[in-house]
Amino acid sequence: MKTNTIQNVFRIILGAFMTFAGIGHLTFQRDEFLAQVPRWLPTDPAFMDFVVLSSGVVEITLGVLMIFLTKHKAKVGIALAVFYILIFPGNISQYTNGIDAFGLDTDQKRLIRLFFQPILVIWALWSTAGWNYLKLKLNTKL
């Protein structure tokens, strides 16, 4: 799938952001990311830490792939969009349980944050031509 220069720049920015966030999961923001683990999952500290660490590894992997795996960028963009959808319950949990993290210390801030997740999904699909790839695959199956 072809992408233009602007899409490529935004793809690389998103990949760098994901890589940085993934590193944060493993190191300096580990406690903050624990606040994102949905409270309907087991709250055993070891399990919650595993969720944070494993999601960090996934974020680093997807971030690096966004930057360097240009031949399959549409598939990586789709995978990243799916990842954003899968982690969205953590954001909802933070809002519904009133958990402070990342400077989100009011219900209003936590609510506003929920509206940014769809933007990340769109960013991942647009910057990698994932939209076009999905449309092409859907049209060939019809």
Tab-separated table of N, CA, C and O in Angstrom, residues 92-138:
chain	number	residue	atom	x	y	z
A	92	ILE	N	-11.358	3.023	30.259
A	92	ILE	CA	-12.706	3.098	30.830
A	92	ILE	C	-12.662	2.776	32.325
A	92	ILE	O	-13.293	3.447	33.139
A	93	SER	N	-11.890	1.760	32.692
A	93	SER	CA	-11.757	1.385	34.093
A	93	SER	C	-11.167	2.525	34.912
A	93	SER	O	-11.616	2.797	36.027
A	94	GLN	N	-10.150	3.183	34.358
A	94	GLN	CA	-9.550	4.309	35.077
A	94	GLN	C	-10.598	5.392	35.317
A	94	GLN	O	-10.661	5.973	36.403
A	95	TYR	N	-11.444	5.642	34.313
A	95	TYR	CA	-12.490	6.654	34.456
A	95	TYR	C	-13.557	6.225	35.464
A	95	TYR	O	-13.887	6.976	36.389
A	96	THR	N	-14.095	5.020	35.283
A	96	THR	CA	-15.214	4.586	36.124
A	96	THR	C	-14.801	4.366	37.579
A	96	THR	O	-15.632	4.490	38.473
A	97	ASN	N	-13.534	4.033	37.804
A	97	ASN	CA	-13.060	3.810	39.172
A	97	ASN	C	-12.368	5.038	39.772
A	97	ASN	O	-11.883	4.978	40.906
A	98	GLY	N	-12.284	6.121	38.999
A	98	GLY	CA	-11.697	7.356	39.518
A	98	GLY	C	-10.240	7.211	39.920
A	98	GLY	O	-9.818	7.762	40.933
A	99	ILE	N	-9.460	6.499	39.097
A	99	ILE	CA	-8.053	6.246	39.426
A	99	ILE	C	-7.178	7.345	38.829
A	99	ILE	O	-7.236	7.624	37.633
A	100	ASP	N	-6.369	7.969	39.678
A	100	ASP	CA	-5.453	9.021	39.235
A	100	ASP	C	-4.189	8.394	38.660
A	100	ASP	O	-3.566	7.538	39.286
A	101	ALA	N	-3.813	8.832	37.470
A	101	ALA	CA	-2.544	8.435	36.848
A	101	ALA	C	-2.315	9.338	35.640
A	101	ALA	O	-3.263	9.798	35.001
A	102	PHE	N	-1.068	9.569	35.322
A	102	PHE	CA	-0.678	10.386	34.171
A	102	PHE	C	-1.260	11.796	34.239
A	102	PHE	O	-1.601	12.389	33.221
A	103	GLY	N	-1.440	12.331	35.435
A	103	GLY	CA	-1.997	13.662	35.576
A	103	GLY	C	-3.504	13.726	35.387
A	103	GLY	O	-4.091	14.805	35.403
A	104	LEU	N	-4.131	12.582	35.194
A	104	LEU	CA	-5.585	12.536	35.050
A	104	LEU	C	-6.179	12.383	36.443
A	104	LEU	O	-6.491	11.284	36.887
A	105	ASP	N	-6.330	13.513	37.118
A	105	ASP	CA	-6.719	13.489	38.522
A	105	ASP	C	-8.137	13.995	38.780
A	105	ASP	O	-8.513	14.251	39.914
A	106	THR	N	-8.910	14.151	37.711
A	106	THR	CA	-10.320	14.501	37.858
A	106	THR	C	-11.136	13.640	36.902
A	106	THR	O	-10.609	13.145	35.890
A	107	ASP	N	-12.411	13.496	37.217
A	107	ASP	CA	-13.286	12.739	36.319
A	107	ASP	C	-13.350	13.388	34.945
A	107	ASP	O	-13.399	12.694	33.928
A	108	GLN	N	-13.345	14.712	34.889
A	108	GLN	CA	-13.407	15.411	33.605
A	108	GLN	C	-12.185	15.081	32.738
A	108	GLN	O	-12.330	14.786	31.554
A	109	LYS	N	-11.001	15.113	33.328
A	109	LYS	CA	-9.785	14.791	32.566
A	109	LYS	C	-9.813	13.343	32.091
A	109	LYS	O	-9.424	13.045	30.962
A	110	ARG	N	-10.250	12.435	32.970
A	110	ARG	CA	-10.315	11.028	32.587
A	110	ARG	C	-11.343	10.809	31.481
A	110	ARG	O	-11.125	10.003	30.576
A	111	LEU	N	-12.447	11.528	31.519
A	111	LEU	CA	-13.466	11.411	30.481
A	111	LEU	C	-12.959	11.942	29.147
A	111	LEU	O	-13.122	11.294	28.112
A	112	ILE	N	-12.327	13.095	29.176
A	112	ILE	CA	-11.785	13.677	27.942
A	112	ILE	C	-10.790	12.724	27.294
A	112	ILE	O	-10.763	12.558	26.073
A	113	ARG	N	-9.999	12.059	28.107
A	113	ARG	CA	-9.007	11.125	27.571
A	113	ARG	C	-9.657	10.007	26.757
A	113	ARG	O	-9.095	9.527	25.784
A	114	LEU	N	-10.845	9.581	27.155
A	114	LEU	CA	-11.519	8.506	26.440
A	114	LEU	C	-11.735	8.846	24.963
A	114	LEU	O	-11.725	7.962	24.113
A	115	PHE	N	-11.904	10.121	24.668
A	115	PHE	CA	-12.161	10.536	23.290
A	115	PHE	C	-10.897	10.545	22.427
A	115	PHE	O	-10.994	10.657	21.196
A	116	PHE	N	-9.741	10.392	23.035
A	116	PHE	CA	-8.502	10.358	22.262
A	116	PHE	C	-8.177	8.967	21.727
A	116	PHE	O	-7.414	8.827	20.771
A	117	GLN	N	-8.748	7.931	22.311
A	117	GLN	CA	-8.459	6.571	21.846
A	117	GLN	C	-8.911	6.358	20.392
A	117	GLN	O	-8.157	5.802	19.599
A	118	PRO	N	-10.111	6.807	20.008
A	118	PRO	CA	-10.491	6.664	18.592
A	118	PRO	C	-9.550	7.423	17.655
A	118	PRO	O	-9.293	6.972	16.533
A	119	ILE	N	-9.006	8.542	18.123
A	119	ILE	CA	-8.048	9.287	17.297
A	119	ILE	C	-6.802	8.450	17.046
A	119	ILE	O	-6.264	8.428	15.931
A	120	LEU	N	-6.346	7.725	18.069
A	120	LEU	CA	-5.179	6.849	17.882
A	120	LEU	C	-5.485	5.724	16.900
A	120	LEU	O	-4.633	5.360	16.079
A	121	VAL	N	-6.689	5.171	16.966
A	121	VAL	CA	-7.082	4.112	16.024
A	121	VAL	C	-7.059	4.664	14.596
A	121	VAL	O	-6.482	4.048	13.693
A	122	ILE	N	-7.648	5.831	14.416
A	122	ILE	CA	-7.678	6.447	13.083
A	122	ILE	C	-6.266	6.775	12.623
A	122	ILE	O	-5.904	6.533	11.457
A	123	TRP	N	-5.434	7.300	13.508
A	123	TRP	CA	-4.048	7.644	13.178
A	123	TRP	C	-3.297	6.403	12.690
A	123	TRP	O	-2.596	6.450	11.668
A	124	ALA	N	-3.432	5.306	13.403
A	124	ALA	CA	-2.725	4.075	13.019
A	124	ALA	C	-3.178	3.592	11.635
A	124	ALA	O	-2.353	3.187	10.813
A	125	LEU	N	-4.474	3.634	11.384
A	125	LEU	CA	-4.995	3.153	10.096
A	125	LEU	C	-4.678	4.113	8.961
A	125	LEU	O	-4.338	3.689	7.852
A	126	TRP	N	-4.769	5.407	9.203
A	126	TRP	CA	-4.502	6.393	8.158
A	126	TRP	C	-3.022	6.436	7.788
A	126	TRP	O	-2.670	6.425	6.606
A	127	SER	N	-2.151	6.489	8.778
A	127	SER	CA	-0.719	6.679	8.505
A	127	SER	C	-0.070	5.477	7.845
A	127	SER	O	1.021	5.595	7.286
A	128	THR	N	-0.732	4.342	7.882
A	128	THR	CA	-0.168	3.122	7.286
A	128	THR	C	-0.948	2.651	6.062
A	128	THR	O	-0.615	1.615	5.493
A	129	ALA	N	-1.973	3.373	5.685
A	129	ALA	CA	-2.902	2.970	4.622
A	129	ALA	C	-3.638	1.683	4.994
A	129	ALA	O	-4.068	0.924	4.134
A	130	GLY	N	-3.780	1.468	6.277
A	130	GLY	CA	-4.529	0.303	6.746
A	130	GLY	C	-5.970	0.330	6.286
A	130	GLY	O	-6.553	-0.710	5.983
A	131	TRP	N	-6.568	1.538	6.221
A	131	TRP	CA	-7.938	1.676	5.698
A	131	TRP	C	-8.025	1.090	4.298
A	131	TRP	O	-8.922	0.309	3.991
A	132	ASN	N	-7.096	1.519	3.442
A	132	ASN	CA	-7.106	1.073	2.047
A	132	ASN	C	-6.903	-0.432	1.951
A	132	ASN	O	-7.531	-1.101	1.128
A	133	TYR	N	-6.026	-0.959	2.760
A	133	TYR	CA	-5.765	-2.401	2.766
A	133	TYR	C	-7.030	-3.170	3.146
A	133	TYR	O	-7.388	-4.156	2.502
A	134	LEU	N	-7.711	-2.701	4.183
A	134	LEU	CA	-8.937	-3.370	4.613
A	134	LEU	C	-10.021	-3.294	3.538
A	134	LEU	O	-10.720	-4.280	3.279
A	135	LYS	N	-10.163	-2.126	2.896
A	135	LYS	CA	-11.161	-1.978	1.824
A	135	LYS	C	-10.839	-2.908	0.661
A	135	LYS	O	-11.730	-3.545	0.116
A	136	LEU	N	-9.569	-2.980	0.301
A	136	LEU	CA	-9.152	-3.844	-0.798
A	136	LEU	C	-9.453	-5.308	-0.481
A	136	LEU	O	-10.006	-6.038	-1.308
A	137	LYS	N	-9.123	-5.729	0.705
A	137	LYS	CA	-9.380	-7.126	1.109
A	137	LYS	C	-10.870	-7.426	1.151
A	137	LYS	O	-11.308	-8.506	0.749
A	138	LEU	N	-11.658	-6.462	1.628
A	138	LEU	CA	-13.104	-6.655	1.700
A	138	LEU	C	-13.701	-6.738	0.300
A	138	LEU	O	-14.537	-7.593	0.020
